[in-house]
């Protein structure tokens, strides 16, 4: 089974995340910075996935090295895009990125974004980030 085969689960995640943002008072029509997460234990393979994500129209962050609780080292990057909370576009992004992840045998780990309050200044003191 490939990650792309699990896309229906990601579609459900996309809808649940949109619903949670809106229920919590985030703007329905705002432009959101969507950060799709990728990880691998192999930096070179991850780098190739980043190149493909860039070619697919995403801004790609620099890879970071993280040590897991079990001592294993992984590398990760985000593929970033500005989007409305449009389920069709988010699902299409998921499809494209799942295919990239499968092509390079890296892990696609969902996406996160920042809360956009409905009334400016309502949440100035705190930065809210909703993430898988």
CSV table of C-alpha atoms in Angstrom, one decimal:
chain,number,residue,atom,x,y,z
A,1,UNK,CA,0.0,0.0,0.0
A,2,UNK,CA,1.3,3.5,-0.9
A,3,UNK,CA,0.7,6.7,0.9
A,4,UNK,CA,-1.4,7.8,-2.1
A,5,UNK,CA,-3.7,4.9,-1.4
A,6,UNK,CA,-4.4,6.6,1.9
A,7,UNK,CA,-5.5,9.8,0.3
A,8,UNK,CA,-9.2,9.5,1.5
A,9,UNK,CA,-7.9,9.6,5.1
A,10,UNK,CA,-6.0,12.8,4.2
A,11,UNK,CA,-9.2,14.2,2.6
A,12,UNK,CA,-11.0,13.6,5.9
A,13,UNK,CA,-8.1,15.2,7.8
A,14,UNK,CA,-8.3,18.2,5.4
A,15,UNK,CA,-12.0,18.7,6.1
A,16,UNK,CA,-11.7,18.2,9.8
A,17,UNK,CA,-8.9,20.8,10.0
A,18,UNK,CA,-10.9,23.3,8.0
A,19,UNK,CA,-14.0,22.7,10.2
A,20,UNK,CA,-11.9,23.1,13.4
A,21,UNK,CA,-10.4,26.3,12.2
A,22,UNK,CA,-13.8,27.8,11.3
A,23,UNK,CA,-15.5,26.6,14.4
A,24,UNK,CA,-12.7,28.2,16.5
A,25,UNK,CA,-13.4,31.5,14.8
A,26,UNK,CA,-10.8,31.7,12.1
A,27,UNK,CA,-11.7,33.6,8.9
A,28,UNK,CA,-13.4,31.6,6.2
A,29,UNK,CA,-12.1,33.8,3.3
A,30,UNK,CA,-8.5,34.5,4.5
A,31,UNK,CA,-5.4,33.4,2.7
A,32,UNK,CA,-3.6,30.8,4.8
A,33,UNK,CA,0.0,29.7,4.8
A,34,UNK,CA,-0.3,26.0,4.5
A,35,UNK,CA,2.8,24.0,5.6
A,36,UNK,CA,2.9,20.4,4.3
A,37,UNK,CA,5.4,18.3,6.3
A,38,UNK,CA,7.8,15.7,4.9
A,39,UNK,CA,10.4,13.5,6.7
A,40,UNK,CA,13.0,10.9,5.9
A,41,UNK,CA,16.0,9.3,7.5
A,42,UNK,CA,17.9,9.8,4.2
A,43,UNK,CA,18.8,13.5,3.6
A,44,UNK,CA,19.7,12.9,-0.1
A,45,UNK,CA,16.3,11.3,-0.8
A,46,UNK,CA,14.5,14.0,1.1
A,47,UNK,CA,16.3,16.7,-0.9
A,48,UNK,CA,15.1,15.1,-4.2
A,49,UNK,CA,11.5,15.2,-2.8
A,50,UNK,CA,12.0,18.9,-2.0
A,51,UNK,CA,13.1,19.6,-5.5
A,52,UNK,CA,10.0,17.9,-6.9
A,53,UNK,CA,7.7,19.8,-4.4
A,54,UNK,CA,9.3,23.1,-5.6
A,55,UNK,CA,8.8,22.1,-9.3
A,56,UNK,CA,5.1,21.4,-8.3
A,57,UNK,CA,4.7,25.1,-7.3
A,58,UNK,CA,5.4,24.9,-3.5
A,59,UNK,CA,7.9,27.0,-1.6
A,60,UNK,CA,10.3,24.7,0.1
A,61,UNK,CA,11.9,25.3,3.5
A,62,UNK,CA,15.4,24.3,4.4
A,63,UNK,CA,15.7,20.8,5.7
A,64,UNK,CA,16.1,20.4,9.5
A,65,UNK,CA,17.7,17.6,11.4
A,66,UNK,CA,15.8,16.2,14.4
A,67,UNK,CA,16.6,13.5,16.9
A,68,UNK,CA,13.7,11.4,17.9
A,69,UNK,CA,13.1,10.1,21.4
A,70,UNK,CA,14.5,6.7,20.4
A,71,UNK,CA,17.8,8.3,19.2
A,72,UNK,CA,17.1,8.0,15.5
A,73,UNK,CA,17.9,11.1,13.4
A,74,UNK,CA,15.4,12.2,10.8
A,75,UNK,CA,15.4,15.1,8.3
A,76,UNK,CA,12.3,17.2,7.5
A,77,UNK,CA,11.2,20.1,5.4
A,78,UNK,CA,7.9,21.9,4.7
A,79,UNK,CA,6.3,22.5,1.3
A,80,UNK,CA,4.5,25.8,1.7
A,81,UNK,CA,1.7,27.4,-0.3
A,82,UNK,CA,-0.8,30.2,0.2
A,83,UNK,CA,-4.4,28.9,0.0
A,84,UNK,CA,-7.9,29.7,1.0
A,85,UNK,CA,-9.5,26.9,3.0
A,86,UNK,CA,-10.8,25.3,-0.2
A,87,UNK,CA,-11.2,21.6,0.2
A,88,UNK,CA,-10.8,20.8,-3.5
A,89,UNK,CA,-7.5,22.7,-3.7
A,90,UNK,CA,-6.2,21.2,-0.4
A,91,UNK,CA,-7.2,17.7,-1.6
A,92,UNK,CA,-5.4,18.3,-5.0
A,93,UNK,CA,-2.3,19.5,-3.1
A,94,UNK,CA,-2.4,16.3,-0.9
A,95,UNK,CA,-2.7,14.2,-4.1
A,96,UNK,CA,0.4,15.8,-5.7
A,97,UNK,CA,2.4,15.7,-2.5
A,98,UNK,CA,1.5,12.1,-1.7
A,99,UNK,CA,2.7,11.1,-5.1
A,100,UNK,CA,6.0,12.9,-4.5
A,101,UNK,CA,6.4,11.2,-1.2
A,102,UNK,CA,5.8,7.8,-2.7
A,103,UNK,CA,8.1,8.5,-5.6
A,104,UNK,CA,11.0,9.3,-3.2
A,105,UNK,CA,10.0,6.9,-0.4
A,106,UNK,CA,9.7,9.7,2.1
A,107,UNK,CA,7.0,10.3,4.7
A,108,UNK,CA,4.2,12.8,4.1
A,109,UNK,CA,3.1,13.9,7.5
A,110,UNK,CA,0.1,16.2,6.9
A,111,UNK,CA,-0.1,20.0,7.1
A,112,UNK,CA,-0.6,22.8,9.5
A,113,UNK,CA,-1.5,26.5,9.3
A,114,UNK,CA,-1.9,29.5,11.5
A,115,UNK,CA,-5.2,30.7,13.0
A,116,UNK,CA,-6.5,33.8,11.3
A,117,UNK,CA,-8.9,35.6,13.7
A,118,UNK,CA,-12.1,37.0,12.3
A,119,UNK,CA,-11.6,40.4,14.0
A,120,UNK,CA,-8.2,42.0,13.7
A,121,UNK,CA,-6.4,42.2,17.0
A,122,UNK,CA,-8.6,39.6,18.7
A,123,UNK,CA,-5.7,37.2,19.3
A,124,UNK,CA,-2.7,39.5,19.1
A,125,UNK,CA,-1.0,38.2,22.2
A,126,UNK,CA,-0.9,34.6,21.1
A,127,UNK,CA,0.1,32.9,17.9
A,128,UNK,CA,-2.1,29.9,17.2
A,129,UNK,CA,-0.9,27.0,15.0
A,130,UNK,CA,-3.1,24.1,14.2
A,131,UNK,CA,-1.1,21.1,13.1
A,132,UNK,CA,-1.4,17.3,12.7
